[in-house]
Coordinates of C-alpha atoms in Angstrom, one line a residue:
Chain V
X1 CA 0.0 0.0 0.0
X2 CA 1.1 4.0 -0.5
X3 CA 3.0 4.8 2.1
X4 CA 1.9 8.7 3.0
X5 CA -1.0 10.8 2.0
X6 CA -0.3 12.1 -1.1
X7 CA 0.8 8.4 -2.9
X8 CA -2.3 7.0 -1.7
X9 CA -4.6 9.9 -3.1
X10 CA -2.4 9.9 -5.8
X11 CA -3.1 5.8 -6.4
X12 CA -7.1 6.7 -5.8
X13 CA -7.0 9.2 -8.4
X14 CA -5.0 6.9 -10.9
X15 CA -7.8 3.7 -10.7
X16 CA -10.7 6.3 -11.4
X17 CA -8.5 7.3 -14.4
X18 CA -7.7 3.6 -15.1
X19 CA -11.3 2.6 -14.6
X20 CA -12.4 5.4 -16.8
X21 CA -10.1 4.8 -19.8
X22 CA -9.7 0.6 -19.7
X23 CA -12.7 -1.5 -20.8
X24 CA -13.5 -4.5 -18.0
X25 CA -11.8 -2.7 -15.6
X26 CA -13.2 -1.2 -12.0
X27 CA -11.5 0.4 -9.7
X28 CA -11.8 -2.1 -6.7
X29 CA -10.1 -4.3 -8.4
X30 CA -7.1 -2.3 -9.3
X31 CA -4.5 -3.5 -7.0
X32 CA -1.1 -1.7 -6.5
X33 CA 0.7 -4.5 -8.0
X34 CA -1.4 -5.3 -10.9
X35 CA 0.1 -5.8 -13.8
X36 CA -1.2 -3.4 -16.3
X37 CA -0.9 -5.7 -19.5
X38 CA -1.3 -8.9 -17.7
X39 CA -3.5 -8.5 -14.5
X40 CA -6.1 -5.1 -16.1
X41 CA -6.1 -6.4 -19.8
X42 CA -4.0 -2.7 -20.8
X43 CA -3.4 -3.3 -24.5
X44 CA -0.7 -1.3 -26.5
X45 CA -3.8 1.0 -27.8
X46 CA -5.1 0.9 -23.9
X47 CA -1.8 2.3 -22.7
X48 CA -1.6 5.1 -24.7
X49 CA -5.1 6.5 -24.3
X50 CA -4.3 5.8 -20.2
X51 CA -0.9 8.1 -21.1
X52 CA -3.2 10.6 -22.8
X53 CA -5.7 10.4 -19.8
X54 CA -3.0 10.6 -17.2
X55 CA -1.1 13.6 -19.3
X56 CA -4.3 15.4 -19.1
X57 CA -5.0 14.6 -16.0
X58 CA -1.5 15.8 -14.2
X59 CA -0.9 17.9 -17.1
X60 CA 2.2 16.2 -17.2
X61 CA 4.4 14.7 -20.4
X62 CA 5.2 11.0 -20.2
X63 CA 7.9 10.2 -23.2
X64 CA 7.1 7.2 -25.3
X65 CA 10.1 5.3 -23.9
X66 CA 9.1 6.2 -19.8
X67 CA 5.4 5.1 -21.0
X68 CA 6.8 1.7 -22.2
X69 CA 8.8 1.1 -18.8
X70 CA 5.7 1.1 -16.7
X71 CA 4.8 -2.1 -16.1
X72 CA 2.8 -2.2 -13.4
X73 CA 0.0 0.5 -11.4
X74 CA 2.6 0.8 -8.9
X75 CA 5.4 2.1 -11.3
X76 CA 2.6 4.4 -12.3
X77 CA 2.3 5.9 -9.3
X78 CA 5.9 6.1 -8.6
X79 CA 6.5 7.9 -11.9
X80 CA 3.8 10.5 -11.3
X81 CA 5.0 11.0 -7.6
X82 CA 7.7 12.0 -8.7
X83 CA 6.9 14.2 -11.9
X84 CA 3.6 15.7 -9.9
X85 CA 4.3 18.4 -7.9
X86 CA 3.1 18.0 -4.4
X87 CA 0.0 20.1 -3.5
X88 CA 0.5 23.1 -1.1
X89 CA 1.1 21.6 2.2
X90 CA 0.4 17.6 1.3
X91 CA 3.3 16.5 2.3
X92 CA 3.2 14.0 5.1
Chain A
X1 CA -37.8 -35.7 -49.2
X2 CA -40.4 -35.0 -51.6
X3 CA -39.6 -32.5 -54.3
X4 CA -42.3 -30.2 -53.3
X5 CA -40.9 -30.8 -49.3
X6 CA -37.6 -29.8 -51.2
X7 CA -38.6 -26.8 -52.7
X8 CA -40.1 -25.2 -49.4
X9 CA -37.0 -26.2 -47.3
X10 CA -35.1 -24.4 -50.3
X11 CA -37.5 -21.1 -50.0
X12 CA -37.0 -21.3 -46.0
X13 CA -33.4 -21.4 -46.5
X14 CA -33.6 -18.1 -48.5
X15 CA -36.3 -16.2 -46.4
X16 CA -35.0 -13.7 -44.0
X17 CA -37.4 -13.0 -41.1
X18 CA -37.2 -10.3 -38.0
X19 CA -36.9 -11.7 -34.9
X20 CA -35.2 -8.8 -32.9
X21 CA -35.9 -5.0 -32.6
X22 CA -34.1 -2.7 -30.7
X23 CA -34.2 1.1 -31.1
X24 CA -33.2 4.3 -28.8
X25 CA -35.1 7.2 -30.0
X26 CA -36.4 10.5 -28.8
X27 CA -39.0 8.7 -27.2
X28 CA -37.8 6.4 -25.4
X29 CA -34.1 4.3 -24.8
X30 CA -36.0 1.2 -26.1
X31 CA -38.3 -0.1 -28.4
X32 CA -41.5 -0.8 -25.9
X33 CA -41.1 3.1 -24.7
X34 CA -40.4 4.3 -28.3
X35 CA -43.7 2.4 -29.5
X36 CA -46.1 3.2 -26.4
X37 CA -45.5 7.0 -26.4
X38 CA -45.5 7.0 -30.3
X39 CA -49.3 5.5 -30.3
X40 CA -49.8 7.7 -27.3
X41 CA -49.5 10.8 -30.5
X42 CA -45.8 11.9 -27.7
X43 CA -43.4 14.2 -29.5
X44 CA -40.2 13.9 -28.8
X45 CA -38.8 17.3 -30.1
X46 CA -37.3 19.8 -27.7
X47 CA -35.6 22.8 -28.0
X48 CA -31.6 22.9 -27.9
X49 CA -29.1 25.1 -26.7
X50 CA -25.3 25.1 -28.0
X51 CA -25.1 28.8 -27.4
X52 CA -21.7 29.7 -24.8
X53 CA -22.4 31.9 -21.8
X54 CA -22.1 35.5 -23.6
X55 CA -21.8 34.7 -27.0
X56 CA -24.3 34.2 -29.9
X57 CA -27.6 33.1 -29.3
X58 CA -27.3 29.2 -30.8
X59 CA -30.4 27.3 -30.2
X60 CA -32.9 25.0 -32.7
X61 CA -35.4 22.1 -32.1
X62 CA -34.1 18.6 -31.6
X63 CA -35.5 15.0 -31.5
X64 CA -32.3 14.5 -28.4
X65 CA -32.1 11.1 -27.2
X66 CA -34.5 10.6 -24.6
X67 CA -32.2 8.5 -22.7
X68 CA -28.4 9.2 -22.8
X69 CA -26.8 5.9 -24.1
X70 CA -23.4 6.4 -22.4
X71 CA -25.2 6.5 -18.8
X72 CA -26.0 2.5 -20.4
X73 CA -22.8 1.4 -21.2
X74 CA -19.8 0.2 -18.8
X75 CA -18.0 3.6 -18.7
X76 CA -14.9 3.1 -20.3
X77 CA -16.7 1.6 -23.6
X78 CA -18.8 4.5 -23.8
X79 CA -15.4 6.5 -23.6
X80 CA -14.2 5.0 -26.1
X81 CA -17.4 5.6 -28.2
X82 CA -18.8 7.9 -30.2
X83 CA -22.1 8.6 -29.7
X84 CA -23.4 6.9 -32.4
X85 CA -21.7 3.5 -31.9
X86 CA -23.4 4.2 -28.1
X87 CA -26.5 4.3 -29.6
X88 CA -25.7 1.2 -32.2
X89 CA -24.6 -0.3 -29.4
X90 CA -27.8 0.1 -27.2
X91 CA -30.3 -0.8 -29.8
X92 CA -28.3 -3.7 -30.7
X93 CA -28.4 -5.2 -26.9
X94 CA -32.3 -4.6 -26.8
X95 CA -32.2 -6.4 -30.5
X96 CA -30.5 -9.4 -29.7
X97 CA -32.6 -9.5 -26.3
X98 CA -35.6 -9.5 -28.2
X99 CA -34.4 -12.3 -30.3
X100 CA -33.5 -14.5 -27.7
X101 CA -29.6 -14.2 -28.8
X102 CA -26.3 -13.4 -26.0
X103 CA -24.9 -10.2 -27.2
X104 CA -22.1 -12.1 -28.8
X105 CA -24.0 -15.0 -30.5
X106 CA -21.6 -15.2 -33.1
X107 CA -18.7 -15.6 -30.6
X108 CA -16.8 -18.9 -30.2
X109 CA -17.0 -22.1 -32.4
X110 CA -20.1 -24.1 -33.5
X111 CA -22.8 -21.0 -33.0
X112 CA -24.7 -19.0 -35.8
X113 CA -22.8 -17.4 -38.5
X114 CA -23.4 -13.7 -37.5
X115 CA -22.4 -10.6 -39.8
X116 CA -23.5 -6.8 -39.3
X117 CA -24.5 -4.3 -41.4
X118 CA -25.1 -0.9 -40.1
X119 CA -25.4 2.2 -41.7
X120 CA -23.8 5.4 -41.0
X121 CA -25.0 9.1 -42.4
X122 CA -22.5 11.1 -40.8
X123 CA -20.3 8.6 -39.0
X124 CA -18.4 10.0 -35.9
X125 CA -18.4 13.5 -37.1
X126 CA -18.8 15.1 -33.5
X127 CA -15.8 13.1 -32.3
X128 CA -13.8 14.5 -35.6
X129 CA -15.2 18.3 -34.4
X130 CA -13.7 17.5 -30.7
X131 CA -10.7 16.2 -31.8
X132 CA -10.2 19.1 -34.0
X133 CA -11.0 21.6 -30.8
X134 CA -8.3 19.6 -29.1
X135 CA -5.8 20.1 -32.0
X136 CA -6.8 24.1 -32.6
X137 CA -6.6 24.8 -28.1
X138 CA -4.3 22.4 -27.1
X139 CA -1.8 21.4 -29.9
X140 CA -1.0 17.3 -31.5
X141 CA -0.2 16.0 -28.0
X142 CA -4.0 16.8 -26.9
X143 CA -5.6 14.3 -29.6
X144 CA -6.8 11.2 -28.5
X145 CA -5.1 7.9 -29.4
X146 CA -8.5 7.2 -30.2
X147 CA -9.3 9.5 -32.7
X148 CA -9.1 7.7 -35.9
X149 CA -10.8 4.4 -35.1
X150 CA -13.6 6.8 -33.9
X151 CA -14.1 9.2 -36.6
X152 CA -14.2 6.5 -39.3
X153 CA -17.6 6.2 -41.0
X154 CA -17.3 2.2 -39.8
X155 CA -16.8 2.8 -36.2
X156 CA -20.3 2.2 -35.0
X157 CA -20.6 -1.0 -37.0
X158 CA -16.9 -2.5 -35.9
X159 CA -18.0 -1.9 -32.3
X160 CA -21.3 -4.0 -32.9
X161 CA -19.5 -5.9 -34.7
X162 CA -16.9 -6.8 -31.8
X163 CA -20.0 -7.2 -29.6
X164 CA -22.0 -10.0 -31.5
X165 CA -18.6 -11.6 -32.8
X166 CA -19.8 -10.6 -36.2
X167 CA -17.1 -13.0 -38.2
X168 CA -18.8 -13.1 -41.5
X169 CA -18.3 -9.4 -42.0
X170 CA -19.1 -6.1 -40.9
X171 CA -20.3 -3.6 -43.4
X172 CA -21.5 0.0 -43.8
X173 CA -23.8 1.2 -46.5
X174 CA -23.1 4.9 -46.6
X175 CA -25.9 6.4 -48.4
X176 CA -26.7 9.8 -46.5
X177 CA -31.0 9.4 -45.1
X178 CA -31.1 6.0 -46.7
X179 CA -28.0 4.1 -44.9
X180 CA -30.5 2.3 -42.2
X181 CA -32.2 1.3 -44.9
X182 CA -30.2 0.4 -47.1
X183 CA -28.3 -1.9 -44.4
X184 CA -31.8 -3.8 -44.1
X185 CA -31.3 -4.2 -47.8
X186 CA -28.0 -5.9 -47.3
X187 CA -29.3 -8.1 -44.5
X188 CA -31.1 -9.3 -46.8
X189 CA -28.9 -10.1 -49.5
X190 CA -26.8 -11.5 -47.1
X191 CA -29.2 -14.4 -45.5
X192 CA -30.6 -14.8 -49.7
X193 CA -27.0 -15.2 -50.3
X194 CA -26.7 -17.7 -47.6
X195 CA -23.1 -15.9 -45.7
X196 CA -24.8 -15.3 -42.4
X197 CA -27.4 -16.9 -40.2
X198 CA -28.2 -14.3 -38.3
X199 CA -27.1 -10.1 -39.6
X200 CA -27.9 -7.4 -37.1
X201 CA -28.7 -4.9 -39.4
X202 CA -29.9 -1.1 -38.6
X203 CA -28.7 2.8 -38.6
X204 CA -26.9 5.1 -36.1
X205 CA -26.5 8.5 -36.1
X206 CA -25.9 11.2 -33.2
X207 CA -25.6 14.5 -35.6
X208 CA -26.9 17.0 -33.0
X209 CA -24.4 19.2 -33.2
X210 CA -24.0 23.2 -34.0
X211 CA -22.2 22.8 -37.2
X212 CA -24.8 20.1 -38.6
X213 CA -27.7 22.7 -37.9
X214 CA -26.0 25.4 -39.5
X215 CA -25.4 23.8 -42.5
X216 CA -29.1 22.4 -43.3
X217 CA -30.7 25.9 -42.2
X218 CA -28.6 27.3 -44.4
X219 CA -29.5 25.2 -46.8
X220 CA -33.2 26.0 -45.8
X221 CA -33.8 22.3 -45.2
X222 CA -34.9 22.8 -41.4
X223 CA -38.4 23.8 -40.5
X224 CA -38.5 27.8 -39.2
X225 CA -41.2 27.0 -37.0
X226 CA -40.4 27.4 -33.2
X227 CA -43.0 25.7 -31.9
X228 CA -42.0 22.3 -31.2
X229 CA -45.0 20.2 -31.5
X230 CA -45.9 21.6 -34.7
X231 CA -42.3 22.1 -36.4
X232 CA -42.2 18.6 -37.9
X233 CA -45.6 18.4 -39.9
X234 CA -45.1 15.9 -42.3
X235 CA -47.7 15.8 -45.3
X236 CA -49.1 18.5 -43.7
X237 CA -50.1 21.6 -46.4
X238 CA -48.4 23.9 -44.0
X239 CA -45.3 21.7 -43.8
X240 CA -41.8 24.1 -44.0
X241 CA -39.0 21.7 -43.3
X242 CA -37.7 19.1 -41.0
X243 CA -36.6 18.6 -37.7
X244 CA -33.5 17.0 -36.9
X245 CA -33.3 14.0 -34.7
X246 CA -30.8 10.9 -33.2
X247 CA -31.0 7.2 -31.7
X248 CA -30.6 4.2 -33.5
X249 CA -32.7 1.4 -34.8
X250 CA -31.3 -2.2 -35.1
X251 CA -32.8 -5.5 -36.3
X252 CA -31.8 -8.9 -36.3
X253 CA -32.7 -10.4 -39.6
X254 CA -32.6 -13.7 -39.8
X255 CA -33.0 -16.7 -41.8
X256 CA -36.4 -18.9 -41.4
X257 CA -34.5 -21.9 -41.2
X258 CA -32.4 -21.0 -38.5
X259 CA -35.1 -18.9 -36.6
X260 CA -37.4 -21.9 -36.8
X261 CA -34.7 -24.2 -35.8
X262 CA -33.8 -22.6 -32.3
X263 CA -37.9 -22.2 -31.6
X264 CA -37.5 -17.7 -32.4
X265 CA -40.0 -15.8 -32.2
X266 CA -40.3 -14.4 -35.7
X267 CA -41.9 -11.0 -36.3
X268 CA -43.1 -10.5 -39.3
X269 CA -40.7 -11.5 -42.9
X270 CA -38.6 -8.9 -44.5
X271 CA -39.4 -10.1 -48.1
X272 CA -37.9 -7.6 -50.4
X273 CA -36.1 -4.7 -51.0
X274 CA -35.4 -2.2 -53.8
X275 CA -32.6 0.4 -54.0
X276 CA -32.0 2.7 -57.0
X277 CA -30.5 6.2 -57.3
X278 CA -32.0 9.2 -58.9
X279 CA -28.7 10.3 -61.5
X280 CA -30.5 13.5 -61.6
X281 CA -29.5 15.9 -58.8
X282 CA -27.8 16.0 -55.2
X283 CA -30.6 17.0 -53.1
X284 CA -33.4 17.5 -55.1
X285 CA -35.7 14.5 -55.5
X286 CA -36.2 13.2 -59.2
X287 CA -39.3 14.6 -60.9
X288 CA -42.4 12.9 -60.1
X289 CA -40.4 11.2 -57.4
X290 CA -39.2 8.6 -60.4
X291 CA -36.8 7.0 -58.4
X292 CA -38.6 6.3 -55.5
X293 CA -40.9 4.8 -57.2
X294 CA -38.8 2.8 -59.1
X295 CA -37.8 1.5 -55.5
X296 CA -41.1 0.5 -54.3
X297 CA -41.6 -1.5 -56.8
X298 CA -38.3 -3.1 -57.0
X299 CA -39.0 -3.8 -53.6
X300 CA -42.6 -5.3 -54.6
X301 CA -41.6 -7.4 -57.3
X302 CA -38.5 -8.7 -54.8
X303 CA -41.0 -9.4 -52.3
X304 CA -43.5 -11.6 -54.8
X305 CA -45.7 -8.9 -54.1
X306 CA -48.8 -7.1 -55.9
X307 CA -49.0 -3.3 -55.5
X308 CA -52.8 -3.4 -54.1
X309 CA -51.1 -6.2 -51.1
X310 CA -49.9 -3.3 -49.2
X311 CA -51.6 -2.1 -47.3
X312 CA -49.5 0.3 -45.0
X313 CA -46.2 2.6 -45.9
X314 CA -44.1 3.8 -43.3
X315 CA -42.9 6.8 -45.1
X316 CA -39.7 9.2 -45.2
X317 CA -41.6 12.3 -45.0
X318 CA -39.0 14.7 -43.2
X319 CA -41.4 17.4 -43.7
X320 CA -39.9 19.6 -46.5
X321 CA -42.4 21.0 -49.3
X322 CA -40.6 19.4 -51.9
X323 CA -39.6 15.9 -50.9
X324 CA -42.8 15.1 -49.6
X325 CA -44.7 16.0 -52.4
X326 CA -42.5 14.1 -54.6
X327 CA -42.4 10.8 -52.3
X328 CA -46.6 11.0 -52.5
X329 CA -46.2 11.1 -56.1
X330 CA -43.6 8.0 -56.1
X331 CA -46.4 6.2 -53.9
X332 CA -48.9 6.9 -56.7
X333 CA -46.8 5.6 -59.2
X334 CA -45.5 2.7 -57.6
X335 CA -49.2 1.6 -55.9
X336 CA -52.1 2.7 -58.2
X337 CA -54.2 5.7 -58.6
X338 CA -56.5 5.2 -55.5
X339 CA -54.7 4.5 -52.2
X340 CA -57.4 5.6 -50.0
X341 CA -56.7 2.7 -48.2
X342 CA -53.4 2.7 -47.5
X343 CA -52.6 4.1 -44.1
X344 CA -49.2 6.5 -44.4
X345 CA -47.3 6.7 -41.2
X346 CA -44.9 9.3 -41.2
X347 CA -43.0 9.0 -38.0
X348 CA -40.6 11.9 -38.4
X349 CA -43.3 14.3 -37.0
X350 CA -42.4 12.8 -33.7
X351 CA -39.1 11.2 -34.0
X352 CA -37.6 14.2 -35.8
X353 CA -34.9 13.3 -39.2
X354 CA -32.5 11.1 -37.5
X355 CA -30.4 10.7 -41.1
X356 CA -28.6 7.6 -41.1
X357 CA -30.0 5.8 -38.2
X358 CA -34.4 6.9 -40.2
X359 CA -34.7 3.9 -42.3
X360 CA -33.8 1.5 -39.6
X361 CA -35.7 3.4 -36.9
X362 CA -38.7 3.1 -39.1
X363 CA -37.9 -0.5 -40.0
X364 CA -38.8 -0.7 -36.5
X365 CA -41.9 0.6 -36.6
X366 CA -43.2 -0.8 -39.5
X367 CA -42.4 -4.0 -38.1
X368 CA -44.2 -3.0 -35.2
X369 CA -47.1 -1.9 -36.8
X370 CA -47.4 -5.1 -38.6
X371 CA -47.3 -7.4 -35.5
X372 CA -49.7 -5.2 -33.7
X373 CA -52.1 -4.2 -36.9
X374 CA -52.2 -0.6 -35.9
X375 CA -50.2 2.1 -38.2
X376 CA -48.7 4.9 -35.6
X377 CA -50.3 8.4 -36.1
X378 CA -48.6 11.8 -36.8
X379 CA -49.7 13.8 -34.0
X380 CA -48.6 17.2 -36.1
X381 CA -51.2 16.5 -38.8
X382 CA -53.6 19.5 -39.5
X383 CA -54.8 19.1 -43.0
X384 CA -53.1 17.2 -45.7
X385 CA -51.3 18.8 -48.4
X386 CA -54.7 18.5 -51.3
X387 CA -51.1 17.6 -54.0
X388 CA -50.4 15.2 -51.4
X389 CA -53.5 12.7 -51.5
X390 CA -52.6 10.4 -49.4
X391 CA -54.4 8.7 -46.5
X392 CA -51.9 10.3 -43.9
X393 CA -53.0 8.6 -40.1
X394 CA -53.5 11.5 -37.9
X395 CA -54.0 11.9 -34.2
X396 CA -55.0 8.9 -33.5
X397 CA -53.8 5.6 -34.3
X398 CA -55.4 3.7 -37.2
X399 CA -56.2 -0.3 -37.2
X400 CA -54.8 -2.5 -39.5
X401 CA -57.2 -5.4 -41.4
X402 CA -56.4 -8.7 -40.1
X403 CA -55.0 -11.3 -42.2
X404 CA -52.2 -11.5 -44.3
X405 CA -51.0 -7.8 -44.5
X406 CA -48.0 -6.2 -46.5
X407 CA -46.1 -2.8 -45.4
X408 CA -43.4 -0.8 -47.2
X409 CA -40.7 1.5 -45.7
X410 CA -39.3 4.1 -47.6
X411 CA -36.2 6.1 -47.6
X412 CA -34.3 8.9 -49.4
X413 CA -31.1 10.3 -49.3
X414 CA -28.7 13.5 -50.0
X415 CA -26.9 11.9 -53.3
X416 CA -30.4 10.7 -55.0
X417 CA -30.2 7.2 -53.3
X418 CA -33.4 5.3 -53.1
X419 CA -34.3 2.4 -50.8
X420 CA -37.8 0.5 -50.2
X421 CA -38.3 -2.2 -47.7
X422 CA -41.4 -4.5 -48.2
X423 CA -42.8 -6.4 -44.9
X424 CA -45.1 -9.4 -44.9
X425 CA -46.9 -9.9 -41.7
X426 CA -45.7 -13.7 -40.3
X427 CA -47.7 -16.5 -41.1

């Protein structure tokens, strides 16, 4: 599980977006160690639109070849902990 | 096997039937809603408002989808959806339902051999326009990964397709206010032809959009009217143009052999079809309506028909002066002099112009009308057009004769395209 605050809003807010943009998914049963391809059925086409989401989301920029390191939801979380800057006082 | 036990097995073989209706209209998200409040004399046009807070005023009358199809759909399909696959989707759920088929009866080994055919008018244009906004506000990186599959003209038919596990082919009659239609055509050329047990078959189209209006008012295609009950008058002597609409209406046209085989419910028999094209103009009808009438009785003669069989046509009617006048006069040509009785429904006075998705939509309702013997009424009807002469149902709903009964559906498009769809009620 996310160990302070802000990771485990930050995980909440990624399955809504996950849930939102993968087909079959829900967000219960997006587990920190899911495996995006393997566990939540994210297909090459999947990932990308969940890149898009997330970019708009964070209004962040994921480069191709970060996108294609992450593996699973909790290298996802990882990566935008430490691209997203933390909200005015969040931090634990 | 006798020879004449031979020949009928044959016939059954090539006989497609209807055992599924689905449709999501302005009336209602399914077919039972749609029907009820459509004999009930309901109108389902409203007025919409695209206008931005401070900017020009940018509202018409709309046939808007009574029920939104994305709040029916697991949320990240619908995403990944334009609206007019949502709506194809919808209708074909309620379709296969009504048939007694999974929503993926062509899926795995050993079932039917399913194919779709489902026509588009203008395909996932409001995607393209939202896609475009993304490109103009937000540069390249904004667009959607998803944007091409969605704005292709076969998007709502590959995502039915993908449903039903549609492995005999998915296809997509583009033929502007005929493409429902002509997709029932295809159906049936499909079960005739003997590559598909079962064909969902219909029309989608969610046009509702600023751009769309502008273009057919200026045009002078939409009815100036702002009074929504009255705007879409089909027939009507005071008729000035139509009413735009959305929704879809899918079918499941099957063969007899293979609808009597699993114990379907069939119906009624889609028995023929005619499409031709006018070659005279892009959106003014042929004189005399000539190739409508052609159509019809293509569709007749398909069907093994007689002109004086039928006995009720669903008709385009979109409630312009011209096209009207020259669809009555098609129906005159096509049917004989008298056609006192011949009930004409025109459904657009409630369901508004939904383009692409019309002909299937009123596939629906002919099909409806047939099984229950009662032809739907235009509730907008004041006094027929005297050029029209046509026994136009009004207010109220009119009965049907019992017994064997034929209808015809009609449909017209931008382009000149023609299609008629004859109906025999099921024996």
């Amino acid at each position: 599980m996310p160990t302070t605050a802000d990771d485990r809003q930050m995980f909440d807010e990624l399955r809504e977006v996950l849930a939102a943009t993968v087909e079959d998914v829900s967000p219960e049963e997006v587990g920190l160690d899911a495996d995006l391809r393997d566990d939540l059925g994210v297909d090459s086409l999947a990932l990308l639109e969940l890149v898009a989401a997330i970019e708009e989301r964070w209004q962040v920029k994921i480069p191709v070849e970060e996108a294609a390191r992450l593996a699973t939801v909790s290298d996802v979380v990882d990566h935008l902990c430490g691209v997203v800057a933390a909200p005015a006082g969040g931090t634990a | 096997m006798s020879p004449e036990h031979g020949a009928a097995a044959a016939r059954e073989e090539r006989t497609a039937v209807i055992t599924g209706l689905g449709a999501t209209t302005a009336l209602g998200g399914d077919v039972p809603t749609t029907w009820a409040a459509l004999l009930d004399g309901a109108c389902g046009i409203g007025r919409v408002d695209f206008g931005a807070p401070g900017g020009p005023p940018c509202d018409y009358l709309a046939a808007s989808a009574a029920v939104d199809p994305a709040d029916l759909l697991p949320r990240a399909k619908a995403a990944h959806c334009d609206r007019s696959a949502q709506f194809a989707l919808v209708a074909a759920k309620e379709a296969l339902r009504d048939a007694g088929l999974p929503d993926d009866p062509g899926a795995g080994d050993g079932g039917p051999r399913v194919a779709v055919v489902l026509g588009a008018g203008l395909g996932g244009l409001t995607s393209i326009l939202e896609q475009n906004h993304r490109l103009e506000t937000g540069g390249p990186d904004r667009v959607s990964p998803r944007a091409i599959p969605v704005m292709l003209p076969n998007h709502a038919a590959a995502e039915v397709g993908l449903m039903v596990g549609a492995k005999e082919g998915v296809h997509t009659p583009v033929s502007a206010c005929a493409s429902g239609a002509e997709a029932l055509a295809q159906a049936l050329g499909m079960i005739r032809e003997g590559r598909a047990d079962v064909v969902v078959a219909g029309g989608s189209e969610a046009g509702l959009h600023p751009l769309i209006f502008a273009g057919f008012a200026r045009l002078r295609a939409l009815s100036r009217c702002d009074e929504p009950e009255r705007a879409s008058r089909p027939f009507d002597a005071d008729r000035d143009g139509f009413v735009m609409g959305e929704g879809a209406g899918m079918l499941v046209v099957e063969s007899a052999a293979h609808a009597a085989a699993r114990g379907a419910r069939v119906h009624c028999e889609l028995a023929g079809a005619g499409v031709t094209n006018d070659s005279h103009h892009v959106a003014r009808p042929a004189p005399g309506g000539a190739g409508c009438a052609t159509a019809v009785t293509a569709a007749l003669r398909d069907a093994g028909l007689d002109p004086e069989q039928v006995r009720h046509v669903n008709a385009h009617a979109t409630s312009t002066p011209l096209g009207d006048l020259s669809e009555a006069q098609a129906l005159h040509t096509a049917l004989g002099k008298d056609l006192q009785d011949v009930t004409v429904s025109a459904t657009k006075a409630a369901l508004g112009h939904t383009l692409g998705a019309a002909g299937a939509i009123e596939a629906v309702t002919t099909v409806l009308a047939l099984r229950d013997r009662i032809a739907p009424p235009t509730h907008s009807l004041e006094r027929v057009d005297p050029a029209i002469e046509l026994n136009v149902v009004g207010r109220d709903p009119e009965p049907l004769p019992p017994g064997p009964l034929a209808a015809v559906s009609t449909s017209m498009g931008f382009g000149g395209h023609n299609v008629a769809l004859a109906f025999t009620s099921a024996s």
